[in-house]
Amino acid sequence: MMNQQNGLTIAGVTFGSRFLFGTGRFPSPAELRESLAESGAEIVTFAVRRVNLEHTEDDSVLQHLEGKKLTYLPNTSGARVAEEAVRIARLAREAGLGNWIKVEISGSPVTLLPDPIETLKATEQLAKEGFVVLPYTSDDPILCKRLEEAGAAAVMPGGSPIGTGLGLLNPYHLSLIIEEANVPIIVDAGIGSPKDAAEAMELGAAGILANTPVAKAGNPVRMAKAFALAIEAGRIAYEAGRIPRKRYASASSDEAGSLFAAGPT
C-alpha cells in the first residue's frame, strides 16, 4: 500500500488536507465559502456541465472560489459513455480549468452507480492525453486495480451509492483496494457523517471526497469543520495502529497485581 504519511500526494503535488470538497447543493454562496474555509480543503470539485465555460470568470460557482489557493477537479457528471466524458474533460481544459479531471460516468439513473467499462475506457484515454485522472468507481478491488494500471493518478471508490449517506457498506472490499494500491485511494460517495469519514481513514484511505453530507447538513459550516477533524483523527489513528480485534475479553491490568488477588488457603 502507498505510504502517504507526509500529506496527500497526487500526481506529484502534495496537499496538507486530505479532504476533497464538493461544491454543489449548498443553501447559499456564503455558506459554500464559509464551509470551504472551515474544511481546510485544497481540492474542490464541480460538475463541468454546470459551469459557464465561455465566461468562467463570471460563473456562478467559480466566482466564489476566486482568490483562494485551490486545485480544481472538474467532474464529468452527466456523462453516460466514455466518449462523452472525454469530450467534457477536453472542454474543461480548453476553458482554462486545468488538466485534473474526475471521471464520473453513471450506469444507472436510479442508483447512479458508475459504469465500470465506460469508466475504464475514459480513464485510459484521458491518461494518454495527459490528464490527471481521478475516476469515481465502485468498490471492486479488481476494477480499482485496472483503473490504476490504466493511468489513474488516484482511484475513488464509493462507500455506498452517491447521496445515500449509507456509509461504508463493504469495509472489507475497501481494505483490499487500499492494500493493493500504488496510488492514493480516496473514498468518494455514500459518506453520511464524520463517523463514516473517520472509519474510511482508519482503513488506510488517503482521503475523503464529500459534498452532500456537508451541503445538506443543518449547519454546513459546522459540519465541514467536523469532517475536517474526523478525517485528521482517522488518519492519525491509522498511522498509530489500532489494537487487534479479539473474540474474548482481555483485562487492561495484570490480575496478579490486584489488591484482592486470592492468597494461599
Short mmCIF file of C-alpha atoms in Angstrom, two decimals:
data_model
loop_
_atom_site.label_atom_id
_atom_site.label_comp_id
_atom_site.label_asym_id
_atom_site.label_seq_id
_atom_site.Cartn_x
_atom_site.Cartn_y
_atom_site.Cartn_z
CA MET A 1 0.00 0.00 0.00
CA MET A 2 1.11 3.54 -0.75
CA ASN A 3 2.66 5.45 2.18
CA GLN A 4 1.18 8.95 2.49
CA GLN A 5 2.31 9.98 5.97
CA ASN A 6 3.54 13.42 4.95
CA GLY A 7 0.38 14.64 3.27
CA LEU A 8 -1.81 13.65 0.35
CA THR A 9 0.27 13.46 -2.83
CA ILE A 10 -1.44 13.13 -6.21
CA ALA A 11 0.49 13.29 -9.47
CA GLY A 12 3.50 14.77 -7.67
CA VAL A 13 1.51 17.53 -5.93
CA THR A 14 1.30 17.38 -2.13
CA PHE A 15 -1.65 18.78 -0.19
CA GLY A 16 -1.88 19.44 3.51
CA SER A 17 -5.56 18.48 3.65
CA ARG A 18 -6.97 15.06 2.84
CA PHE A 19 -10.48 16.47 2.39
CA LEU A 20 -11.67 16.87 -1.21
CA PHE A 21 -14.60 19.27 -1.23
CA GLY A 22 -17.73 19.09 -3.37
CA THR A 23 -19.31 22.46 -4.16
CA GLY A 24 -22.87 21.56 -5.17
CA ARG A 25 -26.20 21.85 -3.37
CA PHE A 26 -25.22 24.46 -0.76
CA PRO A 27 -28.05 26.67 0.53
CA SER A 28 -26.21 29.84 -0.41
CA PRO A 29 -22.88 31.08 -1.85
CA ALA A 30 -21.98 32.47 1.56
CA GLU A 31 -22.34 29.07 3.23
CA LEU A 32 -20.32 27.49 0.44
CA ARG A 33 -17.45 29.92 1.04
CA GLU A 34 -17.57 29.58 4.83
CA SER A 35 -17.82 25.81 4.69
CA LEU A 36 -14.87 25.58 2.33
CA ALA A 37 -12.82 27.77 4.65
CA GLU A 38 -13.69 25.60 7.68
CA SER A 39 -12.92 22.39 5.79
CA GLY A 40 -9.35 23.38 5.05
CA ALA A 41 -9.74 21.60 1.69
CA GLU A 42 -7.35 22.44 -1.12
CA ILE A 43 -9.05 20.43 -3.88
CA VAL A 44 -12.57 21.32 -4.99
CA THR A 45 -14.78 19.51 -7.45
CA PHE A 46 -17.72 20.73 -9.52
CA ALA A 47 -19.73 19.48 -12.48
CA VAL A 48 -18.44 20.87 -15.78
CA ARG A 49 -22.00 20.86 -17.15
CA ARG A 50 -22.95 23.44 -14.52
CA VAL A 51 -20.10 25.80 -15.39
CA ASN A 52 -20.27 28.61 -17.94
CA LEU A 53 -17.23 27.57 -19.97
CA GLU A 54 -17.37 30.66 -22.20
CA HIS A 55 -17.08 33.03 -19.23
CA THR A 56 -15.59 31.08 -16.33
CA GLU A 57 -14.69 34.32 -14.53
CA ASP A 58 -18.40 35.09 -14.19
CA ASP A 59 -19.55 31.58 -13.42
CA SER A 60 -21.97 31.25 -10.50
CA VAL A 61 -19.78 28.62 -8.80
CA LEU A 62 -16.25 29.58 -9.77
CA GLN A 63 -16.60 33.25 -8.86
CA HIS A 64 -16.99 32.21 -5.22
CA LEU A 65 -13.66 30.38 -5.33
CA GLU A 66 -11.60 33.29 -6.63
CA GLY A 67 -8.64 34.43 -4.56
CA LYS A 68 -8.19 31.04 -2.92
CA LYS A 69 -5.26 28.69 -3.48
CA LEU A 70 -7.18 25.72 -4.81
CA THR A 71 -6.75 22.87 -7.23
CA TYR A 72 -9.79 22.48 -9.44
CA LEU A 73 -11.11 18.98 -10.02
CA PRO A 74 -13.91 19.38 -12.57
CA ASN A 75 -16.03 16.27 -12.97
CA THR A 76 -17.84 14.66 -15.88
CA SER A 77 -21.15 14.19 -14.06
CA GLY A 78 -23.92 13.65 -16.59
CA ALA A 79 -21.79 11.57 -18.97
CA ARG A 80 -23.24 8.21 -19.91
CA VAL A 81 -20.39 6.83 -22.03
CA ALA A 82 -16.62 7.24 -22.21
CA GLU A 83 -16.80 9.40 -25.33
CA GLU A 84 -18.94 11.99 -23.54
CA ALA A 85 -16.64 12.05 -20.51
CA VAL A 86 -13.58 12.57 -22.72
CA ARG A 87 -15.30 15.42 -24.56
CA ILE A 88 -16.28 17.10 -21.27
CA ALA A 89 -12.71 16.83 -19.96
CA ARG A 90 -11.30 18.40 -23.12
CA LEU A 91 -13.78 21.27 -22.93
CA ALA A 92 -12.84 21.92 -19.30
CA ARG A 93 -9.13 22.05 -20.13
CA GLU A 94 -9.70 24.34 -23.10
CA ALA A 95 -11.72 26.67 -20.85
CA GLY A 96 -8.72 27.06 -18.55
CA LEU A 97 -9.89 24.82 -15.73
CA GLY A 98 -6.67 22.79 -15.75
CA ASN A 99 -5.88 19.19 -16.60
CA TRP A 100 -7.23 17.49 -13.48
CA ILE A 101 -10.47 15.60 -14.10
CA LYS A 102 -12.78 13.41 -12.06
CA VAL A 103 -14.25 10.79 -14.38
CA GLU A 104 -17.84 10.18 -13.38
CA ILE A 105 -19.95 8.05 -15.73
CA SER A 106 -23.28 6.86 -14.39
CA GLY A 107 -24.51 3.46 -15.47
CA SER A 108 -27.96 3.72 -13.86
CA PRO A 109 -30.35 6.66 -13.42
CA VAL A 110 -31.74 5.02 -10.27
CA THR A 111 -28.62 4.02 -8.30
CA LEU A 112 -26.20 6.39 -10.08
CA LEU A 113 -23.60 3.66 -9.73
CA PRO A 114 -20.65 4.16 -12.08
CA ASP A 115 -20.40 2.22 -15.34
CA PRO A 116 -17.22 0.14 -14.88
CA ILE A 117 -16.49 -0.48 -18.56
CA GLU A 118 -17.02 3.09 -19.72
CA THR A 119 -15.11 4.47 -16.71
CA LEU A 120 -12.11 2.29 -17.53
CA LYS A 121 -12.19 3.32 -21.20
CA ALA A 122 -12.38 7.03 -20.36
CA THR A 123 -9.60 6.79 -17.77
CA GLU A 124 -7.26 5.11 -20.22
CA GLN A 125 -7.95 7.64 -22.99
CA LEU A 126 -7.64 10.72 -20.79
CA ALA A 127 -4.45 9.48 -19.13
CA LYS A 128 -2.93 9.08 -22.60
CA GLU A 129 -3.88 12.71 -23.33
CA GLY A 130 -2.01 13.98 -20.28
CA PHE A 131 -4.88 14.50 -17.88
CA VAL A 132 -4.54 13.84 -14.16
CA VAL A 133 -7.42 11.38 -13.93
CA LEU A 134 -9.30 10.54 -10.73
CA PRO A 135 -12.06 8.07 -11.61
CA TYR A 136 -15.09 7.58 -9.41
CA THR A 137 -15.83 3.87 -9.35
CA SER A 138 -17.48 1.06 -7.42
CA ASP A 139 -15.72 -0.73 -4.57
CA ASP A 140 -14.50 -3.59 -6.78
CA PRO A 141 -10.86 -4.42 -5.94
CA ILE A 142 -10.15 -5.81 -9.42
CA LEU A 143 -11.64 -2.82 -11.22
CA CYS A 144 -9.77 -0.37 -8.98
CA LYS A 145 -6.50 -2.10 -9.83
CA ARG A 146 -7.33 -1.96 -13.55
CA LEU A 147 -8.01 1.77 -13.28
CA GLU A 148 -4.63 2.26 -11.63
CA GLU A 149 -2.97 0.29 -14.43
CA ALA A 150 -4.85 2.40 -16.99
CA GLY A 151 -3.11 5.52 -15.68
CA ALA A 152 -5.35 6.88 -12.92
CA ALA A 153 -3.46 9.28 -10.62
CA ALA A 154 -5.79 8.26 -7.78
CA VAL A 155 -8.78 5.94 -7.60
CA MET A 156 -12.03 6.92 -5.88
CA PRO A 157 -14.29 4.01 -4.90
CA GLY A 158 -17.64 4.79 -3.35
CA GLY A 159 -18.55 3.67 0.14
CA SER A 160 -22.19 3.34 -1.00
CA PRO A 161 -24.35 4.88 -3.76
CA ILE A 162 -23.87 8.61 -4.19
CA GLY A 163 -26.03 10.81 -2.00
CA THR A 164 -27.44 7.95 0.11
CA GLY A 165 -25.48 8.65 3.27
CA LEU A 166 -25.36 4.92 3.96
CA GLY A 167 -21.68 5.00 4.85
CA LEU A 168 -19.25 2.16 4.16
CA LEU A 169 -21.31 -0.84 3.08
CA ASN A 170 -18.28 -3.02 2.39
CA PRO A 171 -15.25 -2.07 4.50
CA TYR A 172 -13.64 -5.39 3.59
CA HIS A 173 -13.54 -4.54 -0.11
CA LEU A 174 -12.22 -1.06 0.64
CA SER A 175 -9.44 -2.53 2.76
CA LEU A 176 -8.46 -4.87 -0.09
CA ILE A 177 -8.42 -1.96 -2.55
CA ILE A 178 -6.20 0.09 -0.25
CA GLU A 179 -3.89 -2.84 0.44
CA GLU A 180 -3.25 -3.45 -3.27
CA ALA A 181 -2.98 0.17 -4.42
CA ASN A 182 0.12 2.03 -5.55
CA VAL A 183 -1.83 5.27 -5.98
CA PRO A 184 -3.94 7.15 -3.41
CA ILE A 185 -7.36 5.67 -2.67
CA ILE A 186 -9.93 8.38 -1.96
CA VAL A 187 -13.33 7.26 -0.70
CA ASP A 188 -15.99 9.10 -2.66
CA ALA A 189 -19.78 8.86 -2.38
CA GLY A 190 -22.15 7.49 0.24
CA ILE A 191 -20.41 9.13 3.18
CA GLY A 192 -23.12 10.28 5.57
CA SER A 193 -21.31 11.69 8.58
CA PRO A 194 -17.85 12.38 10.01
CA LYS A 195 -18.02 8.92 11.61
CA ASP A 196 -18.02 7.34 8.14
CA ALA A 197 -15.10 9.51 7.07
CA ALA A 198 -13.08 8.55 10.15
CA GLU A 199 -13.82 4.86 9.54
CA ALA A 200 -12.57 5.09 5.95
CA MET A 201 -9.43 6.89 7.04
CA GLU A 202 -8.75 4.28 9.73
CA LEU A 203 -8.86 1.64 7.00
CA GLY A 204 -5.99 3.49 5.32
CA ALA A 205 -7.77 5.65 2.75
CA ALA A 206 -5.62 8.55 1.55
CA GLY A 207 -8.51 10.99 1.56
CA ILE A 208 -12.26 11.61 1.50
CA LEU A 209 -14.40 13.39 -1.07
CA ALA A 210 -17.69 14.66 0.36
CA ASN A 211 -20.37 17.08 -0.76
CA THR A 212 -23.96 16.22 0.19
CA PRO A 213 -23.35 15.43 3.90
CA VAL A 214 -21.87 18.89 4.31
CA ALA A 215 -24.07 20.90 1.95
CA LYS A 216 -27.33 19.40 3.24
CA ALA A 217 -26.43 19.40 6.93
CA GLY A 218 -28.43 21.56 9.32
CA ASN A 219 -25.32 23.71 9.70
CA PRO A 220 -22.99 23.15 6.72
CA VAL A 221 -20.21 25.32 8.14
CA ARG A 222 -20.03 23.37 11.40
CA MET A 223 -20.31 20.07 9.54
CA ALA A 224 -17.41 20.99 7.28
CA LYS A 225 -15.28 21.54 10.37
CA ALA A 226 -16.45 18.24 11.85
CA PHE A 227 -15.46 16.39 8.69
CA ALA A 228 -12.03 18.02 8.67
CA LEU A 229 -11.40 16.92 12.26
CA ALA A 230 -12.73 13.39 11.64
CA ILE A 231 -10.53 12.92 8.58
CA GLU A 232 -7.48 14.08 10.51
CA ALA A 233 -8.33 11.88 13.51
CA GLY A 234 -8.93 8.85 11.33
CA ARG A 235 -5.61 9.28 9.57
CA ILE A 236 -3.70 9.69 12.84
CA ALA A 237 -5.40 6.57 14.22
CA TYR A 238 -4.43 4.60 11.12
CA GLU A 239 -0.81 5.69 11.41
CA ALA A 240 -0.80 4.93 15.16
CA GLY A 241 -2.08 1.38 14.60
CA ARG A 242 -5.22 0.11 16.29
CA ILE A 243 -5.30 -2.90 18.61
CA PRO A 244 -6.32 -6.23 17.04
CA ARG A 245 -9.89 -7.43 17.45
CA LYS A 246 -10.28 -10.36 19.86
CA ARG A 247 -13.08 -12.81 20.43
CA TYR A 248 -12.88 -12.66 24.24
CA ALA A 249 -12.25 -10.03 26.88
CA SER A 250 -8.74 -9.10 27.93
CA ALA A 251 -8.07 -7.25 31.19
CA SER A 252 -6.26 -3.93 30.89
CA SER A 253 -4.34 -4.52 34.14
CA ASP A 254 -2.44 -7.53 35.40
CA GLU A 255 -4.60 -9.65 37.71
CA ALA A 256 -1.52 -10.67 39.70
CA GLY A 257 -1.16 -7.11 40.96
CA SER A 258 -4.70 -6.84 42.28
CA LEU A 259 -5.24 -5.80 45.93
CA PHE A 260 -7.79 -8.56 46.15
CA ALA A 261 -5.82 -11.35 44.48
CA ALA A 262 -6.57 -14.69 46.07
CA GLY A 263 -3.92 -15.77 48.56
CA PRO A 264 -2.99 -19.21 49.87
CA THR A 265 -5.76 -21.06 51.72
#
